[in-house]
Amino acid sequence: MTLEDKAAAAKETRALVKQEKSQLPAGLSLDWRKSEFNALANMLVRVPYAYDRDGAALYLREEQAAVYAWSCVDLDLSPFLNEVWYNPKTNKVAVTVEGHRGLARKRGYKTGPPQFFQLTREFSEIPPSASFGKSVTNLKALGFDKDHGCRCEIEVSGFSTPATYTAWLSEWYMPLTPNWQTRWPHMLGVRSEGHTWQLITGADRS
């Protein structure tokens, strides 16, 4: 490709970007809550909700974007921040740890900072079940000689005991997920804190 061809291609790219910017849906507002519903849903269709393993962008269908928009308005949580995410497998909106913190504030809960406690237990102490048996087998194959857990506690003003949840590796470990493979202590902390916030806000509980 000659320099002239490169310059022409760059000019064409800039023109396409400018055209895309000029075609943003009408009815958007700087405050997403004040946007018209169709404009909000249209924007959610355009913004990738995730990327596959090859780096290709994944987009919501129109009906999924509508469900996402309705849910965000109902929860008063932004779809453009790290407060919620859309699960296309279940067509449900999940609330992140950051989103639960926001919900707690908006609902008037006064909370302290989360406290974390690292735990271990013998595999023999795990309540027997078919799924846990498979998890234990997998953990042993990976070199674990005990089950590891993380308990999160959050004090809530007006309640005599803190909200608490313990996440165990045997319950949550995902062997095919890179974060669980390399950062499982961090992921246990995320799981325990997220479920503790669920107890406080009531969101995502089922």
One Martini backbone bead per residue (centre of mass of N, CA, C, O) as a GRO file, in nm:
protein
  206
    1MET     BB    1   0.095   0.037   0.024
    2THR     BB    2   0.066   0.351  -0.026
    3LEU     BB    3   0.058   0.664   0.100
    4GLU     BB    4  -0.203   0.739  -0.049
    5ASP     BB    5  -0.369   0.496   0.046
    6LYS     BB    6  -0.342   0.547   0.351
    7ALA     BB    7  -0.470   0.829   0.349
    8ALA     BB    8  -0.742   0.739   0.234
    9ALA     BB    9  -0.814   0.535   0.457
   10ALA     BB   10  -0.804   0.735   0.694
   11LYS     BB   11  -1.023   0.924   0.583
   12GLU     BB   12  -1.249   0.708   0.578
   13THR     BB   13  -1.243   0.643   0.879
   14ARG     BB   14  -1.310   0.928   0.982
   15ALA     BB   15  -1.584   0.943   0.837
   16LEU     BB   16  -1.717   0.702   0.978
   17VAL     BB   17  -1.690   0.806   1.267
   18LYS     BB   18  -1.848   1.067   1.221
   19GLN     BB   19  -2.108   0.927   1.131
   20GLU     BB   20  -2.158   0.764   1.389
   21LYS     BB   21  -2.175   1.009   1.580
   22SER     BB   22  -2.425   1.141   1.419
   23GLN     BB   23  -2.605   0.854   1.489
   24LEU     BB   24  -2.707   0.903   1.748
   25PRO     BB   25  -2.957   0.868   1.941
   26ALA     BB   26  -3.232   1.017   2.001
   27GLY     BB   27  -3.279   1.113   2.353
   28LEU     BB   28  -3.028   1.165   2.489
   29SER     BB   29  -2.859   1.192   2.809
   30LEU     BB   30  -2.628   1.266   3.039
   31ASP     BB   31  -2.859   1.149   3.200
   32TRP     BB   32  -2.970   0.835   3.164
   33ARG     BB   33  -3.252   0.868   3.314
   34LYS     BB   34  -3.345   1.102   3.088
   35SER     BB   35  -3.375   0.908   2.877
   36GLU     BB   36  -3.512   0.765   2.633
   37PHE     BB   37  -3.592   0.448   2.601
   38ASN     BB   38  -3.513   0.394   2.302
   39ALA     BB   39  -3.233   0.526   2.328
   40LEU     BB   40  -3.120   0.342   2.546
   41ALA     BB   41  -3.158   0.070   2.398
   42ASN     BB   42  -2.999   0.150   2.145
   43MET     BB   43  -2.728   0.189   2.293
   44LEU     BB   44  -2.706  -0.105   2.408
   45VAL     BB   45  -2.676  -0.233   2.123
   46ARG     BB   46  -2.397  -0.080   2.047
   47VAL     BB   47  -2.275  -0.186   2.309
   48PRO     BB   48  -2.066  -0.395   2.428
   49TYR     BB   49  -2.097  -0.656   2.677
   50ALA     BB   50  -1.864  -0.828   2.532
   51TYR     BB   51  -1.596  -1.076   2.485
   52ASP     BB   52  -1.448  -1.307   2.330
   53ARG     BB   53  -1.167  -1.511   2.306
   54ASP     BB   54  -1.099  -1.345   2.020
   55GLY     BB   55  -1.219  -1.032   2.066
   56ALA     BB   56  -1.508  -1.029   1.996
   57ALA     BB   57  -1.788  -0.858   1.980
   58LEU     BB   58  -2.080  -0.838   2.192
   59TYR     BB   59  -2.436  -0.820   2.132
   60LEU     BB   60  -2.742  -0.710   2.179
   61ARG     BB   61  -3.055  -0.743   2.152
   62GLU     BB   62  -3.332  -0.559   2.154
   63GLU     BB   63  -3.485  -0.721   2.378
   64GLN     BB   64  -3.245  -0.722   2.576
   65ALA     BB   65  -3.210  -0.415   2.600
   66ALA     BB   66  -3.490  -0.366   2.721
   67VAL     BB   67  -3.450  -0.532   2.978
   68TYR     BB   68  -3.203  -0.379   3.076
   69ALA     BB   69  -3.333  -0.099   3.098
   70TRP     BB   70  -3.561  -0.167   3.293
   71SER     BB   71  -3.380  -0.272   3.523
   72CYS     BB   72  -3.211  -0.013   3.568
   73VAL     BB   73  -3.446   0.169   3.640
   74ASP     BB   74  -3.551   0.001   3.880
   75LEU     BB   75  -3.258   0.011   4.034
   76ASP     BB   76  -3.080   0.265   3.977
   77LEU     BB   77  -2.861   0.154   3.759
   78SER     BB   78  -2.589   0.165   3.559
   79PRO     BB   79  -2.506   0.031   3.235
   80PHE     BB   80  -2.213   0.209   3.213
   81LEU     BB   81  -2.126   0.079   3.472
   82ASN     BB   82  -2.000  -0.116   3.754
   83GLU     BB   83  -2.320  -0.233   3.853
   84VAL     BB   84  -2.401  -0.402   3.595
   85TRP     BB   85  -2.511  -0.710   3.421
   86TYR     BB   86  -2.567  -0.907   3.133
   87ASN     BB   87  -2.736  -1.226   3.097
   88PRO     BB   88  -2.800  -1.406   2.807
   89LYS     BB   89  -2.878  -1.691   2.932
   90THR     BB   90  -3.116  -1.556   3.137
   91ASN     BB   91  -3.216  -1.259   3.100
   92LYS     BB   92  -3.048  -1.113   3.332
   93VAL     BB   93  -2.972  -0.889   3.595
   94ALA     BB   94  -2.669  -0.818   3.750
   95VAL     BB   95  -2.515  -0.736   4.055
   96THR     BB   96  -2.261  -0.579   4.173
   97VAL     BB   97  -2.075  -0.477   4.424
   98GLU     BB   98  -2.101  -0.179   4.349
   99GLY     BB   99  -2.410  -0.186   4.322
  100HIS     BB  100  -2.474  -0.268   4.615
  101ARG     BB  101  -2.354  -0.022   4.747
  102GLY     BB  102  -2.548   0.176   4.611
  103LEU     BB  103  -2.812   0.053   4.719
  104ALA     BB  104  -2.755   0.090   5.017
  105ARG     BB  105  -2.743   0.397   5.011
  106LYS     BB  106  -3.027   0.449   4.874
  107ARG     BB  107  -3.172   0.272   5.122
  108GLY     BB  108  -3.022   0.372   5.405
  109TYR     BB  109  -2.766   0.216   5.463
  110LYS     BB  110  -2.537   0.173   5.733
  111THR     BB  111  -2.199   0.090   5.669
  112GLY     BB  112  -1.929  -0.087   5.690
  113PRO     BB  113  -1.654  -0.233   5.626
  114PRO     BB  114  -1.525  -0.501   5.499
  115GLN     BB  115  -1.457  -0.822   5.642
  116PHE     BB  116  -1.186  -1.061   5.631
  117PHE     BB  117  -1.170  -1.434   5.640
  118GLN     BB  118  -0.953  -1.694   5.650
  119LEU     BB  119  -1.020  -2.037   5.554
  120THR     BB  120  -1.027  -2.385   5.669
  121ARG     BB  121  -1.088  -2.732   5.559
  122GLU     BB  122  -1.162  -3.038   5.551
  123PHE     BB  123  -1.290  -3.245   5.323
  124SER     BB  124  -1.452  -3.416   5.544
  125GLU     BB  125  -1.635  -3.148   5.630
  126ILE     BB  126  -1.798  -3.172   5.388
  127PRO     BB  127  -2.094  -3.189   5.279
  128PRO     BB  128  -2.258  -3.431   5.130
  129SER     BB  129  -2.228  -3.446   4.765
  130ALA     BB  130  -2.205  -3.478   4.434
  131SER     BB  131  -2.080  -3.199   4.360
  132PHE     BB  132  -1.861  -3.189   4.585
  133GLY     BB  133  -1.714  -3.446   4.505
  134LYS     BB  134  -1.611  -3.335   4.236
  135SER     BB  135  -1.465  -3.085   4.349
  136VAL     BB  136  -1.263  -3.236   4.527
  137THR     BB  137  -1.129  -3.394   4.303
  138ASN     BB  138  -1.028  -3.144   4.150
  139LEU     BB  139  -0.861  -3.014   4.378
  140LYS     BB  140  -0.667  -3.250   4.423
  141ALA     BB  141  -0.555  -3.246   4.127
  142LEU     BB  142  -0.439  -2.937   4.186
  143GLY     BB  143  -0.311  -2.969   4.505
  144PHE     BB  144  -0.523  -2.972   4.718
  145ASP     BB  145  -0.559  -3.046   5.086
  146LYS     BB  146  -0.780  -2.817   5.114
  147ASP     BB  147  -1.030  -2.612   5.205
  148HIS     BB  148  -1.115  -2.286   5.096
  149GLY     BB  149  -1.200  -1.967   5.260
  150CYS     BB  150  -1.431  -1.672   5.272
  151ARG     BB  151  -1.521  -1.431   5.511
  152CYS     BB  152  -1.783  -1.192   5.525
  153GLU     BB  153  -1.823  -0.873   5.703
  154ILE     BB  154  -2.109  -0.644   5.767
  155GLU     BB  155  -2.196  -0.365   5.913
  156VAL     BB  156  -2.527  -0.266   6.038
  157SER     BB  157  -2.719  -0.024   6.118
  158GLY     BB  158  -2.947  -0.167   6.367
  159PHE     BB  159  -2.774  -0.429   6.396
  160SER     BB  160  -2.635  -0.679   6.601
  161THR     BB  161  -2.543  -0.827   6.339
  162PRO     BB  162  -2.368  -0.919   6.085
  163ALA     BB  163  -2.326  -0.958   5.768
  164THR     BB  164  -2.279  -1.296   5.622
  165TYR     BB  165  -2.032  -1.479   5.412
  166THR     BB  166  -1.922  -1.802   5.281
  167ALA     BB  167  -1.665  -1.890   5.058
  168TRP     BB  168  -1.598  -2.185   4.877
  169LEU     BB  169  -1.403  -2.359   4.667
  170SER     BB  170  -1.597  -2.612   4.635
  171GLU     BB  171  -1.833  -2.414   4.521
  172TRP     BB  172  -1.668  -2.190   4.309
  173TYR     BB  173  -1.474  -2.325   4.139
  174MET     BB  174  -1.326  -2.244   3.805
  175PRO     BB  175  -1.116  -2.420   3.598
  176LEU     BB  176  -1.170  -2.237   3.313
  177THR     BB  177  -1.097  -1.976   3.474
  178PRO     BB  178  -0.840  -1.762   3.498
  179ASN     BB  179  -0.899  -1.621   3.773
  180TRP     BB  180  -0.923  -1.893   3.931
  181GLN     BB  181  -0.640  -2.005   3.863
  182THR     BB  182  -0.467  -1.726   3.971
  183ARG     BB  183  -0.712  -1.574   4.182
  184TRP     BB  184  -0.878  -1.727   4.409
  185PRO     BB  185  -0.868  -1.545   4.663
  186HIS     BB  186  -1.003  -1.302   4.528
  187MET     BB  187  -1.266  -1.449   4.432
  188LEU     BB  188  -1.364  -1.523   4.715
  189GLY     BB  189  -1.397  -1.230   4.808
  190VAL     BB  190  -1.605  -1.147   4.595
  191ARG     BB  191  -1.820  -1.357   4.668
  192SER     BB  192  -1.858  -1.289   4.967
  193GLU     BB  193  -1.931  -0.990   4.932
  194GLY     BB  194  -2.166  -1.013   4.733
  195HIS     BB  195  -2.349  -1.192   4.926
  196THR     BB  196  -2.359  -0.993   5.157
  197TRP     BB  197  -2.500  -0.765   5.002
  198GLN     BB  198  -2.753  -0.928   4.934
  199LEU     BB  199  -2.853  -0.941   5.230
  200ILE     BB  200  -2.895  -0.630   5.246
  201THR     BB  201  -3.058  -0.555   4.967
  202GLY     BB  202  -3.203  -0.818   4.809
  203ALA     BB  203  -3.050  -0.848   4.558
  204ASP     BB  204  -3.037  -1.151   4.373
  205ARG     BB  205  -3.238  -1.309   4.528
  206SER     BB  206  -3.345  -1.687   4.515
   0.00000   0.00000   0.00000
